[in-house]
Amino acid sequence: MKIKFQIDYRTHWGQGLYVSGSCPELGGSDEGRAVAMQAGPGEQWEAEIEVKASSFTYQYFLKDEQGSVFWESGAPRHFGGMDTYGFVRLKDFWRSGRHLDNALYTSPFQKAFFHRSPGKKDPAKPVEGPSVRLQLRAPRIGPDYVFAVSGGTDGLGNWEEDRVLLMNDQDYPVWQVDVPLAKDQAPFEYKFVIYSLKQKKVVTWEARDNRYFPAFDISSDRSLCITEEYFEYPVGSWKAAGVAIPVFSLRSAQGAGVGEFLDINQLTDWAVKVGMKIIQVLPVNDTVATHTWVDSYPYAASSVNALHPIYANLGAIGALKDKKAWQRIQKEAEALNGLEQVDYEKVMKLKSEFFSLSYQENKASFLKKKEFKQFFKANASWLPAYAAFSYLRDKHGTVDFSQWGPYATMDAKKLAKLCTEDSGFYDDITVHYYIQYHLDKQLKTASEYAREQGVVLKGDIPIGIYRYSVDAWLEPELYNMACQAGAPPDDFSISGQNWGFPTYNWNAMAEDGFGWWKQRLVKMSEYFDVFRIDHILGFFRIWEIPWEHVEGIMGRFNPALPVHVGEFGHWGIAFDRSRLTEPYIRSHMVHEIFGSHAHKVFEEFLDEYQPGSYRMKAAFDTQRKVKAYIDQEILGNPTGADFLNWLRNNLYRLLAEVLFLEAPLSNGEAWNPRIALHSTYSYRELDPYTQQRIDELYIHFFYRRHNDFWRDSAMSKLPALQEATDMLICGEDLGMVPQSVPGVMDELGILSLAIQRMPNDDREFIHPADTPYMSVCSTGSHDMSTLREWWQEDSDRTQRFYNQILGHWGGAPYYCEPWVAKDVVNQHLHSPSMLAIFPIQDLVAMDGRLRSDSPEAERINVPAITQHYWRYRFHLSLEELLQEEDFNSMLRQMVDQGGRRADY
């Protein structure tokens, strides 16, 4: 059989197109043996070959004169079912990586929104006599619909709706139909339509001009296959709505004082009722480190694979055989479930006791179960190490593995010995297998139930790992343990943020193609179909704080292109090392900052090296040393903690009085401008000329110098991570956004985040009508005050929002009234964003009867508080929420009117 491949593509000088495929004639999927295509008329490229295989896959790619290869987007094309012809011409269209419809091929669409049951895939019916094949690649269609073709031939019904030719979905998302044609019937025009299987009629015609089928030599041994790429929907781009709530914040009748994985089933039922398709949660990985409430912070996972034991439903694991103990645990769980907030420590203590008792009762049969053995095999790459880590943490009473003696470091041999049955503490390890098995089972149950209802779970990947995690214990070489990740100053914190996580050693991670990341994402895809990359800017460059510093303001970007000593002269700056790079401490500053306590500071912390000029004493010359000293002082004098904390913060301020920070491994030869240096005494007391020159260098460094450099940095990582799974990726791109970020996210099809109150540009607010399609718009996030609390924080700002964004005249109401909240939610629902996801607090704010009495009580996190207690619980139970028919009907109507509940 001869096959002619034909595709249109506008190339430039030195570029050529190739076709690669699974059959030997197309190189056996070997890029180096692909068939070169020949340039034809206009932008057409062709290649004609003889093939023996009746079925194969193929794909096109572009190669430039430097040998760089660029593949078309999407999965390989499939050819088959046309072996009765001696000659087949394949007319294809290049699949652009930037097309908005590419998102429709990801997991949420394929597994939930547009999932098609295999039972509905009828085999294609053979056509007698000459025919042509029309194919359409279109995943966006509900399960009760099929695509069909109508056109100006008898075979296509001569444009009559009751005679359209239904297409077959056996190769979904590619639809196909063989159209019988006589010799005199080409050329002709045609269109694709959507046909309802329930209503037995055409319900939608594509919104475009007629498609054109060219003149072709139609005969019994020749055929043409045209694969069209996109259906033009008259309703516009597909959009959906969703709800955001941490799992721990869910409240249900069967809970134990905290939300649990199985509660997601009821939340799914509610989402279906109100027309929402996304449930967004915070990270759900195990964070147990201290066995105190500090472990409530969900972004410090002790393992990036293990799930948090707090989310297990005890009843689903099974009642205890010890009826007295079971009754007591149920009673305590009921009491905890009545609390307004999560009591993390009591919940964990109760559940840990249950796990121990339940494991002891069931261990003999559990370890022999086929299901457990399958689970263990599938998770053997991380589960034993996690279990051993958890055992050693509890044995030594600390998560700091450097204090674990011979187990301060771990290798495969030591791990295997530690986890053997004859170790003497086998139960202390295998109990964690037991817990993780049930957690995995329960979260998968919730995830699969959601998918069956056309709803998907959206997970959250923290940008960092916990310093004392099993991951850092096993592979410390993958991380820069002497550094801390954080964020530069922003609205959340004027001194920046220090998250404490080590930064990634990307060079080491790249050695095996980012295997650590890929494994992590594959594990996540077992539960989630969409995920949010926390602080995606970290894949371009991370804000890195050397260990000797505490505040984020003393960080620098990594990677970066520092300013070499010899470069300062080009900027007109005389490089005075002492003046520009050492803390600038003068007598008048100390008096202004410390007031009546200045004398104490001069005496205890400073040395005078010139009249009126000071440096910190050696015992206090880094923020880390100051922190250690003040922490010790507070232990000895807890009643003086307020003053000591004030003193510590202002000593930090003295140490931050520098204009340039040394670049790593530069031996003093390269420097980075200190972020927000304009706020320092050091800058303000420079001469105007030097200020101007430093300004110019500062702006160039932070806003121009790294654009291409950081783009290349992200493109060396993100594509490999994206290819690991088929999940839809959303990036949290708020903060100090490099210029290259939007282009990279657009190129890779990663959704950006648009928070109305926190633009990533110079605007005070985002109007939802201005958001791009490839984005998630939202009224807020877990790091922000709720809409109602924010409304009351700044009346002048609220007034501007009320007039400029909501478009209302007159004075703004003091409180965020229900009708105001409804206006805000409505704006988001009608926005162009693919996804509009709302904190559940902002949704119930639309109902004066349902919403909480206290807006302040609805706050999830306060980023400025480094040890915030994450304990918020939604004040309504899921059972109550499901029964609120008036509210649910109103919300469903709003979702419908916002164009976010279409069947296709």
PDB file of C-alpha atoms in Angstrom, residues 34 107 141 231 275 319 384 434 566 582 630 658 664 718 773 861:
ATOM      1  CA  ALA A  34      12.423   9.421  10.047  1.00  0.00           C
ATOM      2  CA  SER A 107      -6.491  13.782  32.876  1.00  0.00           C
ATOM      3  CA  ILE A 141     -18.077  16.197  24.156  1.00  0.00           C
ATOM      4  CA  PHE A 231     -14.454  21.763  16.386  1.00  0.00           C
ATOM      5  CA  GLY A 275     -22.739  22.407  39.125  1.00  0.00           C
ATOM      6  CA  ALA A 319     -14.392  -1.304  64.513  1.00  0.00           C
ATOM      7  CA  PRO A 384       9.847   1.089  53.838  1.00  0.00           C
ATOM      8  CA  TYR A 434      -1.006  -0.454  57.811  1.00  0.00           C
ATOM      9  CA  GLY A 566      34.797  44.803  37.670  1.00  0.00           C
ATOM     10  CA  GLU A 582      29.054  45.403  55.326  1.00  0.00           C
ATOM     11  CA  ILE A 630      17.530  35.724  72.003  1.00  0.00           C
ATOM     12  CA  VAL A 658      23.824  46.259  53.511  1.00  0.00           C
ATOM     13  CA  PRO A 664      27.878  32.012  46.502  1.00  0.00           C
ATOM     14  CA  LEU A 718       9.131  22.054  33.600  1.00  0.00           C
ATOM     15  CA  TYR A 773      -8.516  31.917  29.309  1.00  0.00           C
ATOM     16  CA  ASN A 861      -3.421  30.990  57.444  1.00  0.00           C
TER      17      ASN A 861
END
